[in-house]
Amino acid sequence: MKQQQQAKKPSYSKMSGVLPIMTIVRVLFFVMMIFCISGLFAAPLEGGFALAPRSSASADEKDRAYIDARLKVIESSRKYLGTPYRYGGMTPAGLDCSGFIGISFRDALGVTTPRSASGLYTWTARIPYDRAQPGDLLFFRTNSTRNITHVGLYLGERVFIHSASAGSKTGVIYSSLDEQYWSQAFAGAGRAFPQSTPFNIDGNNRVASAAASSSPSIEQTSGQTSSQIERPVMRPPEESSNGRLLVGAAIAPTWNGFLKGGELVRGFSSQLCLGAETYTFGTKMVFGVEVRPEYDGALGVFRLPVTLSWGPSEQIRIFAGPVFSFGEATLPAEDGQRYYSGGSSWLGTVGITAAPFSFKSAGGDFSPYIEAAWQSYFSDNRTFDLASDFSAGFRFSSGIRWLLHVR
């Protein structure tokens, strides 16, 4: 019977119409994976806000739009100069450091930003300080835990505006990275908008130059010299709160990138998750537990992994756990059906999940995400088939995730 099946099945070399198509599919699959991974390093506000340029806009039009958006945020921030510091505040009556950034972006662009300094740090794209432009964010570590505990809005010429909680001058003030305290506490810069043509602003928030030559000094911007700006001491929000509870759900198609002659989509993966953001161990960590119903149409099995996850943020986490597998795991191959065992295991899956960016709303954060996972299926066949065995043992998915922060 097996010989008859082999005789009836055309060899792969004869499937002249399938080979080019599947080659194109694989190329598109890997291009999509690279594109999603590169999104981890992209600025979060390339679109989706009031002043965002059209996708069809020219490079010059996009550049102008992003500069205008930066100026709007800076203009909005300056309205709150002198506003008193209030922990947890996000109103003109009082602002903390992340609340100040949040209200500036909200007033200017209608954008909702993360509600903590550490959240803003993971939200923005990491950039070296020498590439920071007006409208980018500066981050600081101001205590021994080495957490990101403070954030300010960069204005150029090493000057930033922020809401300080203590010192001779508190509330929304100007400070400078030339001060020893801020220089030592400086942790890095983050970009919310794509990089623009280099520009500077004058004291009236107007573009003064497209080259770095006429930026405002501290005296022009705030009426204070570096020696006159007192050293504030931050009380980070994290010291008064040990994190947040996270609940979420996700669904994604599972891609067929290696099986010869297979369909592009081979099944689906999903998850229901419960997590916690904590600073108990001295730095931000996110722990979670997930139930992950999955269907693999290529293997012909339904899987139910129950995993524990860990990561430095909601954007990227690793996971592992036991799996219950239902069905007989087989894959078609040139030499007939290939059989696999071991799907149900106490360590049935190990993987990594990454959400490059998110779209925030009152009902939670929606994020495209990618996932790669090892599955505990082992070949029962005497022959070796790299493509089939690799496909049985690994899963690649990309889809959409919803996550709600419960305070």
Short mmCIF file of N, CA and C in Angstrom, two decimals, residues 189-264:
data_model
loop_
_atom_site.label_atom_id
_atom_site.label_comp_id
_atom_site.label_asym_id
_atom_site.label_seq_id
_atom_site.Cartn_x
_atom_site.Cartn_y
_atom_site.Cartn_z
N ALA A 189 18.07 58.60 25.66
CA ALA A 189 17.06 59.38 24.94
C ALA A 189 16.14 58.45 24.18
N GLY A 190 14.90 58.91 24.00
CA GLY A 190 13.91 58.13 23.27
C GLY A 190 13.16 59.01 22.29
N ARG A 191 12.77 58.43 21.17
CA ARG A 191 12.10 59.18 20.11
C ARG A 191 10.68 58.69 19.93
N ALA A 192 9.72 59.63 20.01
CA ALA A 192 8.32 59.29 19.76
C ALA A 192 7.96 59.48 18.29
N PHE A 193 8.67 60.41 17.61
CA PHE A 193 8.43 60.69 16.21
C PHE A 193 9.62 60.21 15.37
N PRO A 194 9.40 59.92 14.09
CA PRO A 194 10.55 59.61 13.24
C PRO A 194 11.54 60.77 13.20
N GLN A 195 12.79 60.47 12.91
CA GLN A 195 13.82 61.50 12.86
C GLN A 195 13.50 62.52 11.79
N SER A 196 13.71 63.81 12.11
CA SER A 196 13.47 64.90 11.18
C SER A 196 14.79 65.50 10.73
N THR A 197 14.72 66.36 9.72
CA THR A 197 15.89 67.15 9.35
C THR A 197 16.34 67.93 10.58
N PRO A 198 17.64 67.99 10.88
CA PRO A 198 18.11 68.73 12.07
C PRO A 198 17.55 70.14 12.10
N PHE A 199 16.99 70.53 13.25
CA PHE A 199 16.43 71.86 13.41
C PHE A 199 16.58 72.30 14.84
N ASN A 200 16.46 73.60 15.06
CA ASN A 200 16.52 74.18 16.40
C ASN A 200 15.38 75.16 16.55
N ILE A 201 15.09 75.54 17.79
CA ILE A 201 13.98 76.45 18.05
C ILE A 201 14.48 77.65 18.83
N ASP A 202 13.77 78.76 18.65
CA ASP A 202 14.11 79.94 19.43
C ASP A 202 13.22 80.01 20.66
N GLY A 203 13.34 81.07 21.42
CA GLY A 203 12.58 81.20 22.66
C GLY A 203 11.08 81.26 22.45
N ASN A 204 10.64 81.55 21.22
CA ASN A 204 9.20 81.62 20.93
C ASN A 204 8.69 80.35 20.24
N ASN A 205 9.51 79.29 20.32
CA ASN A 205 9.11 78.00 19.77
C ASN A 205 9.04 78.00 18.25
N ARG A 206 9.82 78.88 17.62
CA ARG A 206 9.87 78.93 16.16
C ARG A 206 11.13 78.23 15.69
N VAL A 207 11.04 77.62 14.50
CA VAL A 207 12.22 76.98 13.95
C VAL A 207 13.24 78.06 13.61
N ALA A 208 14.40 77.97 14.27
CA ALA A 208 15.41 79.00 14.09
C ALA A 208 16.40 78.64 13.00
N SER A 209 16.62 77.35 12.79
CA SER A 209 17.63 76.95 11.83
C SER A 209 17.45 75.49 11.49
N ALA A 210 17.82 75.12 10.29
CA ALA A 210 17.83 73.72 9.91
C ALA A 210 19.20 73.10 10.16
N ALA A 211 20.10 73.88 10.68
CA ALA A 211 21.43 73.40 11.06
C ALA A 211 21.68 73.78 12.50
N ALA A 212 22.46 73.04 13.19
CA ALA A 212 22.68 73.29 14.62
C ALA A 212 23.59 74.48 14.82
N SER A 213 23.02 75.69 14.82
CA SER A 213 23.86 76.88 14.98
C SER A 213 23.24 77.94 15.86
N SER A 214 21.91 78.00 15.93
CA SER A 214 21.28 79.10 16.67
C SER A 214 20.25 78.62 17.66
N SER A 215 20.54 77.52 18.35
CA SER A 215 19.61 77.01 19.36
C SER A 215 19.58 77.92 20.56
N PRO A 216 18.49 77.91 21.32
CA PRO A 216 18.39 78.77 22.49
C PRO A 216 19.32 78.31 23.61
N SER A 217 19.90 79.23 24.29
CA SER A 217 20.66 78.89 25.47
C SER A 217 19.71 78.74 26.64
N ILE A 218 20.23 78.29 27.79
CA ILE A 218 19.38 78.18 28.98
C ILE A 218 18.83 79.54 29.35
N GLU A 219 19.68 80.57 29.25
CA GLU A 219 19.23 81.91 29.62
C GLU A 219 18.08 82.36 28.73
N GLN A 220 18.19 82.09 27.40
CA GLN A 220 17.13 82.49 26.48
C GLN A 220 15.84 81.73 26.75
N THR A 221 15.98 80.47 27.12
CA THR A 221 14.80 79.62 27.25
C THR A 221 14.11 79.78 28.58
N SER A 222 14.89 79.89 29.65
CA SER A 222 14.27 79.85 30.96
C SER A 222 14.60 81.03 31.85
N GLY A 223 15.56 81.87 31.43
CA GLY A 223 15.95 82.98 32.27
C GLY A 223 16.82 82.54 33.43
N GLN A 224 17.38 81.32 33.37
CA GLN A 224 18.23 80.82 34.43
C GLN A 224 19.53 80.31 33.84
N THR A 225 20.62 80.44 34.57
CA THR A 225 21.87 79.83 34.18
C THR A 225 21.97 78.46 34.82
N SER A 226 22.98 77.68 34.39
CA SER A 226 23.13 76.33 34.95
C SER A 226 23.33 76.39 36.46
N SER A 227 24.07 77.37 36.93
CA SER A 227 24.33 77.46 38.36
C SER A 227 23.10 77.85 39.15
N GLN A 228 22.12 78.49 38.47
CA GLN A 228 20.92 78.93 39.16
C GLN A 228 19.86 77.84 39.23
N ILE A 229 19.99 76.81 38.40
CA ILE A 229 18.99 75.74 38.38
C ILE A 229 19.31 74.76 39.49
N GLU A 230 18.43 74.66 40.46
CA GLU A 230 18.68 73.82 41.62
C GLU A 230 18.55 72.33 41.26
N ARG A 231 19.27 71.53 42.01
CA ARG A 231 19.23 70.08 41.79
C ARG A 231 17.97 69.50 42.43
N PRO A 232 17.00 69.03 41.61
CA PRO A 232 15.82 68.39 42.18
C PRO A 232 16.13 66.94 42.54
N VAL A 233 15.43 66.43 43.50
CA VAL A 233 15.54 65.01 43.84
C VAL A 233 14.19 64.37 43.57
N MET A 234 14.17 63.39 42.66
CA MET A 234 12.91 62.80 42.24
C MET A 234 12.40 61.78 43.25
N ARG A 235 11.10 61.69 43.39
CA ARG A 235 10.47 60.56 44.04
C ARG A 235 9.77 59.77 42.95
N PRO A 236 10.36 58.68 42.49
CA PRO A 236 9.80 57.96 41.35
C PRO A 236 8.45 57.36 41.67
N PRO A 237 7.55 57.34 40.69
CA PRO A 237 6.25 56.71 40.91
C PRO A 237 6.38 55.26 41.35
N GLU A 238 7.42 54.56 40.88
CA GLU A 238 7.56 53.16 41.19
C GLU A 238 7.76 52.90 42.68
N GLU A 239 8.28 53.90 43.43
CA GLU A 239 8.51 53.68 44.84
C GLU A 239 7.20 53.65 45.63
N SER A 240 6.16 54.20 45.07
CA SER A 240 4.88 54.24 45.76
C SER A 240 3.91 53.21 45.23
N SER A 241 4.37 52.47 44.23
CA SER A 241 3.51 51.44 43.65
C SER A 241 4.36 50.28 43.21
N ASN A 242 3.90 49.08 43.43
CA ASN A 242 4.69 47.92 43.04
C ASN A 242 4.21 47.34 41.72
N GLY A 243 3.71 48.17 40.83
CA GLY A 243 3.37 47.71 39.51
C GLY A 243 1.88 47.65 39.27
N ARG A 244 1.53 46.94 38.18
CA ARG A 244 0.14 46.88 37.75
C ARG A 244 -0.21 45.46 37.33
N LEU A 245 -1.49 45.19 37.34
CA LEU A 245 -2.00 43.91 36.86
C LEU A 245 -2.30 44.05 35.37
N LEU A 246 -2.00 43.01 34.60
CA LEU A 246 -2.22 43.01 33.17
C LEU A 246 -3.14 41.85 32.79
N VAL A 247 -4.13 42.13 31.97
CA VAL A 247 -4.97 41.07 31.41
C VAL A 247 -5.04 41.28 29.91
N GLY A 248 -5.13 40.19 29.16
CA GLY A 248 -5.14 40.35 27.72
C GLY A 248 -5.55 39.09 26.98
N ALA A 249 -5.61 39.23 25.66
CA ALA A 249 -5.94 38.13 24.77
C ALA A 249 -5.27 38.40 23.43
N ALA A 250 -5.06 37.32 22.67
CA ALA A 250 -4.40 37.47 21.38
C ALA A 250 -4.82 36.34 20.46
N ILE A 251 -4.74 36.60 19.16
CA ILE A 251 -5.00 35.56 18.16
C ILE A 251 -4.11 35.82 16.97
N ALA A 252 -3.62 34.73 16.35
CA ALA A 252 -2.69 34.89 15.23
C ALA A 252 -2.74 33.66 14.34
N PRO A 253 -2.63 33.85 13.02
CA PRO A 253 -2.44 32.69 12.15
C PRO A 253 -1.04 32.13 12.34
N THR A 254 -0.90 30.84 12.14
CA THR A 254 0.41 30.18 12.16
C THR A 254 0.85 29.97 10.72
N TRP A 255 2.09 30.36 10.43
CA TRP A 255 2.56 30.40 9.04
C TRP A 255 3.32 29.13 8.67
N ASN A 256 3.16 28.75 7.42
CA ASN A 256 3.89 27.61 6.87
C ASN A 256 5.04 28.16 6.04
N GLY A 257 6.22 28.17 6.61
CA GLY A 257 7.36 28.72 5.88
C GLY A 257 8.28 27.68 5.31
N PHE A 258 8.08 26.38 5.61
CA PHE A 258 9.08 25.39 5.24
C PHE A 258 8.51 24.14 4.57
N LEU A 259 7.26 23.82 4.82
CA LEU A 259 6.70 22.61 4.23
C LEU A 259 6.54 22.76 2.73
N LYS A 260 6.98 21.76 1.99
CA LYS A 260 6.89 21.80 0.54
C LYS A 260 5.45 21.60 0.10
N GLY A 261 4.99 22.49 -0.75
CA GLY A 261 3.65 22.35 -1.31
C GLY A 261 2.53 22.61 -0.34
N GLY A 262 2.82 23.11 0.87
CA GLY A 262 1.78 23.35 1.86
C GLY A 262 1.09 24.69 1.68
N GLU A 263 0.02 24.90 2.40
CA GLU A 263 -0.69 26.16 2.37
C GLU A 263 0.10 27.22 3.15
N LEU A 264 -0.16 28.48 2.82
CA LEU A 264 0.56 29.57 3.49
C LEU A 264 0.22 29.60 4.98
#
